[in-house]
Amino acid sequence: MPARRLAARWVLPVAAPPIECGAVLLGSDGRIEAVGPDALVPRPAGVPGEAFPNAILIPGLVNAHTHLELTGFDFGAPPEPDFRTWIGRVRRVKETRGTDDCLSAARGGLVECWAGGVTTVGDTGDSGSVIRALAELGGSGVVYQEVFGPHPSQAAESLAGLQRRVAELGRWASGRVRIGVSPHAPYTVSGPLYAAVAAWAGAEGLPLAVHLAESPAESELLLHGTGPFAEGWRERGIPLPAGPGCSPVEWLERHGVLGERTLCIHVVQAHQADLARLARSAAAVAHCPLSNAAHGHGAAPLAGFLAHGIRVGLGTDSVLSVGMPDLLAEARVARRLAGLDADATLALATLGGARALRLEAEVGSLEPGKWGDCAIILPQSQAGGPAEQVLESRRKDLVATFLGGRDVYRAEPVRT
Ligand SMILES: [Zn+2]
């Protein structure tokens, strides 16, 4: 791939202050060679340059929680209020789709990500299609292979099945496409399966993601053995957790699931003691404010996560919850929720997500040595600083997206 040089009205490295009239030099290896004022960034002979004189160049956005295999599977209606009913509906929809459907959904979802300025994803799913789409199309992300099994007697079989799938799908993994595991959620995974998957993932050094503390019904199941999930388990002959109840976060801590490689998705139903548990364990959070609101689960304690020093990234969740994923829309809601300034909010959508996925050495900010992942936005308004202008932009304002220095999206016609 040829080297290239990009210049813009503003360059926002995120890990460093904004640069007015800045430039980025991307090497032929797809990584950033230099970032700085346009006048100071080298112009090597023979390296093509492109200028976006009215636009803002930012690091590619990091969407810490997607379900790209569900792209285009939306029901065309908002989620119903009963979460357990909705989960059942998602499962039935997935059962009607074959491998080819999931693969084309994953490919389409990835292209939509790029058209929204997102260059790295943390994706959960069970079809195996997303890791293949990322590998074939040249994407970037961590793909967490799901495993289910609420009955304790299923644990050994479910773990063996997961191990087989990870071994099969590992052939798509690379430096830019990593594989992990996702024991789905406390209402679909038994305690013994959690313990077994966590122990195996720890031994293998695999990243782990879990939907956690999302709905009040999940808390009710673990705290009191009551509510819709508990009723469902009883109907299916699944034993309820024994002993005194605890919060979902404590439940995972007890089973050895929380650690620095663990990404906790949602975490709405969490109190101070749970935040302390997450901080102590060094687990990260994927904050999905629009999905949380769409399901009526409430607002996650984002300010509390940040105050405890917990790594937080932003996630859209699936089209079934939020419609067209829009990470900057998530960022605007997160900003209001935690009272953040524009720079801190943009950092959540970029470097925060990279840290949550443990990819901060590779992506999330514009620094020499990191991948040449960036998005160029033509703001509608010059009001506020450049980070403010980015946050107030819409998908249609995206001019171009680069991934490893490669063009992966261009608006037509290019407006600069
Ligand atoms: Zn999800």
PDB file of N, CA, C and O and ligand atoms in Angstrom, residues 65 67 124 211 265-266 317, ligand 1:
ATOM      1  N   HIS A  65     -19.268  -2.246  21.422  1.00  0.00           N
ATOM      2  CA  HIS A  65     -20.236  -3.341  21.483  1.00  0.00           C
ATOM      3  C   HIS A  65     -21.188  -3.329  20.288  1.00  0.00           C
ATOM      4  O   HIS A  65     -22.066  -2.475  20.177  1.00  0.00           O
ATOM      5  N   HIS A  67     -23.367  -6.136  17.374  1.00  0.00           N
ATOM      6  CA  HIS A  67     -23.802  -7.491  16.979  1.00  0.00           C
ATOM      7  C   HIS A  67     -23.970  -7.415  15.460  1.00  0.00           C
ATOM      8  O   HIS A  67     -25.095  -7.366  14.957  1.00  0.00           O
ATOM      9  N   THR A 124     -20.002  -9.141  19.544  1.00  0.00           N
ATOM     10  CA  THR A 124     -20.397 -10.437  20.100  1.00  0.00           C
ATOM     11  C   THR A 124     -21.413 -11.090  19.175  1.00  0.00           C
ATOM     12  O   THR A 124     -22.248 -10.419  18.572  1.00  0.00           O
ATOM     13  N   HIS A 211     -22.726  -9.720  28.648  1.00  0.00           N
ATOM     14  CA  HIS A 211     -23.822  -8.783  28.895  1.00  0.00           C
ATOM     15  C   HIS A 211     -24.122  -8.858  30.393  1.00  0.00           C
ATOM     16  O   HIS A 211     -24.428  -9.941  30.897  1.00  0.00           O
ATOM     17  N   ILE A 265     -20.718  -5.559  29.378  1.00  0.00           N
ATOM     18  CA  ILE A 265     -21.574  -4.781  28.478  1.00  0.00           C
ATOM     19  C   ILE A 265     -22.839  -4.347  29.224  1.00  0.00           C
ATOM     20  O   ILE A 265     -23.478  -5.174  29.890  1.00  0.00           O
ATOM     21  N   HIS A 266     -23.158  -3.080  29.128  1.00  0.00           N
ATOM     22  CA  HIS A 266     -24.337  -2.432  29.736  1.00  0.00           C
ATOM     23  C   HIS A 266     -24.061  -1.980  31.179  1.00  0.00           C
ATOM     24  O   HIS A 266     -23.929  -0.803  31.440  1.00  0.00           O
ATOM     25  N   ASP A 317     -24.695  -1.559  20.614  1.00  0.00           N
ATOM     26  CA  ASP A 317     -25.547  -2.740  20.665  1.00  0.00           C
ATOM     27  C   ASP A 317     -26.096  -3.005  19.265  1.00  0.00           C
ATOM     28  O   ASP A 317     -25.585  -2.464  18.282  1.00  0.00           O
TER      29      ASP A 317
HETATM   30 ZN    ZN B   1     -25.576  -6.725  23.140  1.00  0.00          ZN
END
